[in-house]
Amino acid sequence: ANIKILPVPRIIVDGNYLDDVKSAIDKANPGDIVELKEGDYQWKRDCKPMDMKNMNDALKSKKKANGDDALVIDKPIKIWGPPGGIDSVQLNCQLVVDQGWSSPSGDVLISNLAVKPNILVKTNNYKSVTFSCVRSQQDDEDEDGVRVHIMRGGKCLFFRCEIIGGTEALYIDGIDQLSQSQEDNEDRVHLKRCVIRNGAKRGICADDKFILEDTTISDNGWYGIRSNKGWTDKGKNDWQKNPMKPNQGPSSGNGMFDGIAMSTPMGSLSIGGHKIPVNSVQTGDTAFPGFGKFK
């Protein structure tokens, strides 16, 4: 018998605004491809002429990266830019992967594009969420970098991605925000052939184990990795060491504390050029705030 393979439906974005991308996502059915043309995408409202006061207000609101500025992918679709790399498409918004109440559990693929300021993967039941040849760049060191919450159904893979900037360049959750109970997110985030750099504090802050493979973590304000349960090391990794935990490795020297517990009076410790306050009762969690925070 002859087997006819039908092509996957493609929706080519008509226009160079984020509004046009949102419209294409809204029209797409699970499994469809949303294809972006080369360009620098912004919301139409951000391109309108405005006086100086309104411009300053807009800049302040942008710093908050609030939900109103987010582009949401809420169904299992593929969205990609032209072949050839990261630099042909830039989305000037927070990119959110969420799962609508009626959305089936399928595969989400995001490829060949750059995002400013950041990416948020919310708790979901997707079979997989994959970022391939994607750059996320957060220039505000007081705001979030990439955040991945609970992958209940499958894995979240970052393949050949660049994750740059933010307080923590990448935060991996291990807590369910809804119930505040511990969830098993172990080895559900996989970083392969990635570059993670310029976090104001760390490159990766993780509440649960993750998979690290052929990845470079460098040039962060404090050090490379803080993981409460360590990580699964697939080899060929180059990561910035914690100066207070010289023996830290995938299966040792981890835990919820950074290793700072001083028996001296109030003072400070210099790490990576940053002055960190310490005293006799402080541990890594007080000197290094951020553990378990949610946004």
PDB file of C-alpha atoms in Angstrom, residues 96-215:
ATOM      1  CA  VAL A  96       6.802  32.594  27.836  1.00  0.00           C
ATOM      2  CA  VAL A  97       6.123  28.895  27.297  1.00  0.00           C
ATOM      3  CA  ASP A  98       2.865  28.035  29.030  1.00  0.00           C
ATOM      4  CA  GLN A  99       0.190  25.390  28.606  1.00  0.00           C
ATOM      5  CA  GLY A 100      -3.415  26.402  28.130  1.00  0.00           C
ATOM      6  CA  TRP A 101      -6.091  24.510  30.054  1.00  0.00           C
ATOM      7  CA  SER A 102      -7.268  22.719  26.893  1.00  0.00           C
ATOM      8  CA  SER A 103      -3.862  22.410  25.251  1.00  0.00           C
ATOM      9  CA  PRO A 104      -2.716  18.823  24.563  1.00  0.00           C
ATOM     10  CA  SER A 105       0.616  17.480  25.757  1.00  0.00           C
ATOM     11  CA  GLY A 106       2.841  17.573  22.688  1.00  0.00           C
ATOM     12  CA  ASP A 107       6.197  18.985  21.688  1.00  0.00           C
ATOM     13  CA  VAL A 108       7.222  22.653  21.699  1.00  0.00           C
ATOM     14  CA  LEU A 109      10.201  23.673  19.547  1.00  0.00           C
ATOM     15  CA  ILE A 110      11.714  27.180  19.404  1.00  0.00           C
ATOM     16  CA  SER A 111      14.639  27.651  17.044  1.00  0.00           C
ATOM     17  CA  ASN A 112      16.897  30.155  15.259  1.00  0.00           C
ATOM     18  CA  LEU A 113      16.086  33.365  17.081  1.00  0.00           C
ATOM     19  CA  ALA A 114      17.181  35.740  19.850  1.00  0.00           C
ATOM     20  CA  VAL A 115      15.105  37.028  22.765  1.00  0.00           C
ATOM     21  CA  LYS A 116      15.426  40.168  24.886  1.00  0.00           C
ATOM     22  CA  PRO A 117      15.021  40.379  27.835  1.00  0.00           C
ATOM     23  CA  ASN A 118      14.332  36.787  28.913  1.00  0.00           C
ATOM     24  CA  ILE A 119      12.605  33.404  28.629  1.00  0.00           C
ATOM     25  CA  LEU A 120      10.194  31.848  31.128  1.00  0.00           C
ATOM     26  CA  VAL A 121       9.068  28.202  30.961  1.00  0.00           C
ATOM     27  CA  LYS A 122       6.100  27.747  33.265  1.00  0.00           C
ATOM     28  CA  THR A 123       5.084  24.473  34.927  1.00  0.00           C
ATOM     29  CA  ASN A 124       3.625  22.241  32.201  1.00  0.00           C
ATOM     30  CA  ASN A 125       2.818  18.723  30.986  1.00  0.00           C
ATOM     31  CA  TYR A 126       4.376  18.973  27.532  1.00  0.00           C
ATOM     32  CA  LYS A 127       6.234  15.912  26.216  1.00  0.00           C
ATOM     33  CA  SER A 128       9.174  18.197  25.476  1.00  0.00           C
ATOM     34  CA  VAL A 129      10.162  21.856  25.286  1.00  0.00           C
ATOM     35  CA  THR A 130      13.230  22.402  23.081  1.00  0.00           C
ATOM     36  CA  PHE A 131      15.241  25.554  22.450  1.00  0.00           C
ATOM     37  CA  SER A 132      17.665  25.098  19.548  1.00  0.00           C
ATOM     38  CA  CYS A 133      20.033  27.876  18.449  1.00  0.00           C
ATOM     39  CA  VAL A 134      18.348  30.448  20.706  1.00  0.00           C
ATOM     40  CA  ARG A 135      19.926  33.381  22.555  1.00  0.00           C
ATOM     41  CA  SER A 136      18.341  34.920  25.646  1.00  0.00           C
ATOM     42  CA  GLN A 137      19.968  38.169  26.783  1.00  0.00           C
ATOM     43  CA  GLN A 138      18.952  40.017  29.933  1.00  0.00           C
ATOM     44  CA  ASP A 139      20.935  43.253  30.270  1.00  0.00           C
ATOM     45  CA  ASP A 140      19.431  44.240  33.645  1.00  0.00           C
ATOM     46  CA  GLU A 141      21.340  42.431  36.402  1.00  0.00           C
ATOM     47  CA  ASP A 142      18.457  43.002  38.836  1.00  0.00           C
ATOM     48  CA  GLU A 143      15.970  41.094  36.691  1.00  0.00           C
ATOM     49  CA  ASP A 144      15.521  37.419  35.840  1.00  0.00           C
ATOM     50  CA  GLY A 145      17.487  35.614  33.192  1.00  0.00           C
ATOM     51  CA  VAL A 146      16.033  32.334  31.886  1.00  0.00           C
ATOM     52  CA  ARG A 147      13.715  30.515  34.329  1.00  0.00           C
ATOM     53  CA  VAL A 148      12.467  26.944  33.976  1.00  0.00           C
ATOM     54  CA  HIS A 149       9.766  25.669  36.312  1.00  0.00           C
ATOM     55  CA  ILE A 150       8.434  22.120  36.700  1.00  0.00           C
ATOM     56  CA  MET A 151       8.520  19.838  33.645  1.00  0.00           C
ATOM     57  CA  ARG A 152       5.872  17.319  34.678  1.00  0.00           C
ATOM     58  CA  GLY A 153       5.545  15.521  31.351  1.00  0.00           C
ATOM     59  CA  GLY A 154       8.955  15.505  29.693  1.00  0.00           C
ATOM     60  CA  LYS A 155      12.239  17.359  29.380  1.00  0.00           C
ATOM     61  CA  CYS A 156      13.330  20.883  28.584  1.00  0.00           C
ATOM     62  CA  LEU A 157      16.348  20.840  26.254  1.00  0.00           C
ATOM     63  CA  PHE A 158      18.605  23.788  25.465  1.00  0.00           C
ATOM     64  CA  PHE A 159      20.747  22.838  22.447  1.00  0.00           C
ATOM     65  CA  ARG A 160      23.426  25.174  21.091  1.00  0.00           C
ATOM     66  CA  CYS A 161      21.937  28.100  23.015  1.00  0.00           C
ATOM     67  CA  GLU A 162      23.405  31.248  24.571  1.00  0.00           C
ATOM     68  CA  ILE A 163      22.031  32.267  27.976  1.00  0.00           C
ATOM     69  CA  ILE A 164      23.351  35.676  28.971  1.00  0.00           C
ATOM     70  CA  GLY A 165      22.873  38.045  31.892  1.00  0.00           C
ATOM     71  CA  GLY A 166      20.292  38.598  34.596  1.00  0.00           C
ATOM     72  CA  THR A 167      20.613  38.029  38.336  1.00  0.00           C
ATOM     73  CA  GLU A 168      21.026  34.294  37.751  1.00  0.00           C
ATOM     74  CA  ALA A 169      21.584  33.600  34.066  1.00  0.00           C
ATOM     75  CA  LEU A 170      19.553  30.369  34.407  1.00  0.00           C
ATOM     76  CA  TYR A 171      17.275  29.397  37.299  1.00  0.00           C
ATOM     77  CA  ILE A 172      15.928  25.811  37.440  1.00  0.00           C
ATOM     78  CA  ASP A 173      12.988  25.276  39.768  1.00  0.00           C
ATOM     79  CA  GLY A 174      12.347  22.299  42.011  1.00  0.00           C
ATOM     80  CA  ILE A 175       9.248  23.602  43.788  1.00  0.00           C
ATOM     81  CA  ASP A 176       5.662  23.594  42.563  1.00  0.00           C
ATOM     82  CA  GLN A 177       4.474  27.203  42.898  1.00  0.00           C
ATOM     83  CA  LEU A 178       0.821  26.186  43.276  1.00  0.00           C
ATOM     84  CA  SER A 179       1.136  23.769  46.172  1.00  0.00           C
ATOM     85  CA  GLN A 180       4.511  24.946  47.540  1.00  0.00           C
ATOM     86  CA  SER A 181       5.401  21.253  47.894  1.00  0.00           C
ATOM     87  CA  GLN A 182       8.574  19.615  46.659  1.00  0.00           C
ATOM     88  CA  GLU A 183       8.296  18.344  43.082  1.00  0.00           C
ATOM     89  CA  ASP A 184      10.558  15.969  41.230  1.00  0.00           C
ATOM     90  CA  ASN A 185      12.234  17.987  38.487  1.00  0.00           C
ATOM     91  CA  GLU A 186      15.357  15.817  38.515  1.00  0.00           C
ATOM     92  CA  ASP A 187      17.263  15.658  35.212  1.00  0.00           C
ATOM     93  CA  ARG A 188      14.343  17.212  33.342  1.00  0.00           C
ATOM     94  CA  VAL A 189      16.422  20.186  32.168  1.00  0.00           C
ATOM     95  CA  HIS A 190      19.233  19.295  29.753  1.00  0.00           C
ATOM     96  CA  LEU A 191      21.870  21.771  28.588  1.00  0.00           C
ATOM     97  CA  LYS A 192      23.884  20.580  25.594  1.00  0.00           C
ATOM     98  CA  ARG A 193      26.564  22.564  23.723  1.00  0.00           C
ATOM     99  CA  CYS A 194      25.467  25.820  25.368  1.00  0.00           C
ATOM    100  CA  VAL A 195      27.218  28.977  26.571  1.00  0.00           C
ATOM    101  CA  ILE A 196      25.983  30.463  29.856  1.00  0.00           C
ATOM    102  CA  ARG A 197      27.624  33.689  30.992  1.00  0.00           C
ATOM    103  CA  ASN A 198      27.443  37.107  32.635  1.00  0.00           C
ATOM    104  CA  GLY A 199      24.982  36.294  35.409  1.00  0.00           C
ATOM    105  CA  ALA A 200      25.302  39.012  38.075  1.00  0.00           C
ATOM    106  CA  LYS A 201      25.513  36.218  40.658  1.00  0.00           C
ATOM    107  CA  ARG A 202      25.789  32.795  39.045  1.00  0.00           C
ATOM    108  CA  GLY A 203      25.465  31.093  35.704  1.00  0.00           C
ATOM    109  CA  ILE A 204      23.072  28.416  37.003  1.00  0.00           C
ATOM    110  CA  CYS A 205      21.050  28.339  40.227  1.00  0.00           C
ATOM    111  CA  ALA A 206      19.139  25.049  40.508  1.00  0.00           C
ATOM    112  CA  ASP A 207      16.800  23.604  43.117  1.00  0.00           C
ATOM    113  CA  ASP A 208      17.040  20.143  41.540  1.00  0.00           C
ATOM    114  CA  LYS A 209      19.479  18.087  39.485  1.00  0.00           C
ATOM    115  CA  PHE A 210      19.897  18.860  35.797  1.00  0.00           C
ATOM    116  CA  ILE A 211      21.940  17.444  32.906  1.00  0.00           C
ATOM    117  CA  LEU A 212      25.052  19.278  31.749  1.00  0.00           C
ATOM    118  CA  GLU A 213      26.792  18.296  28.504  1.00  0.00           C
ATOM    119  CA  ASP A 214      29.542  20.004  26.487  1.00  0.00           C
ATOM    120  CA  THR A 215      28.619  23.387  27.988  1.00  0.00           C
TER     121      THR A 215
END
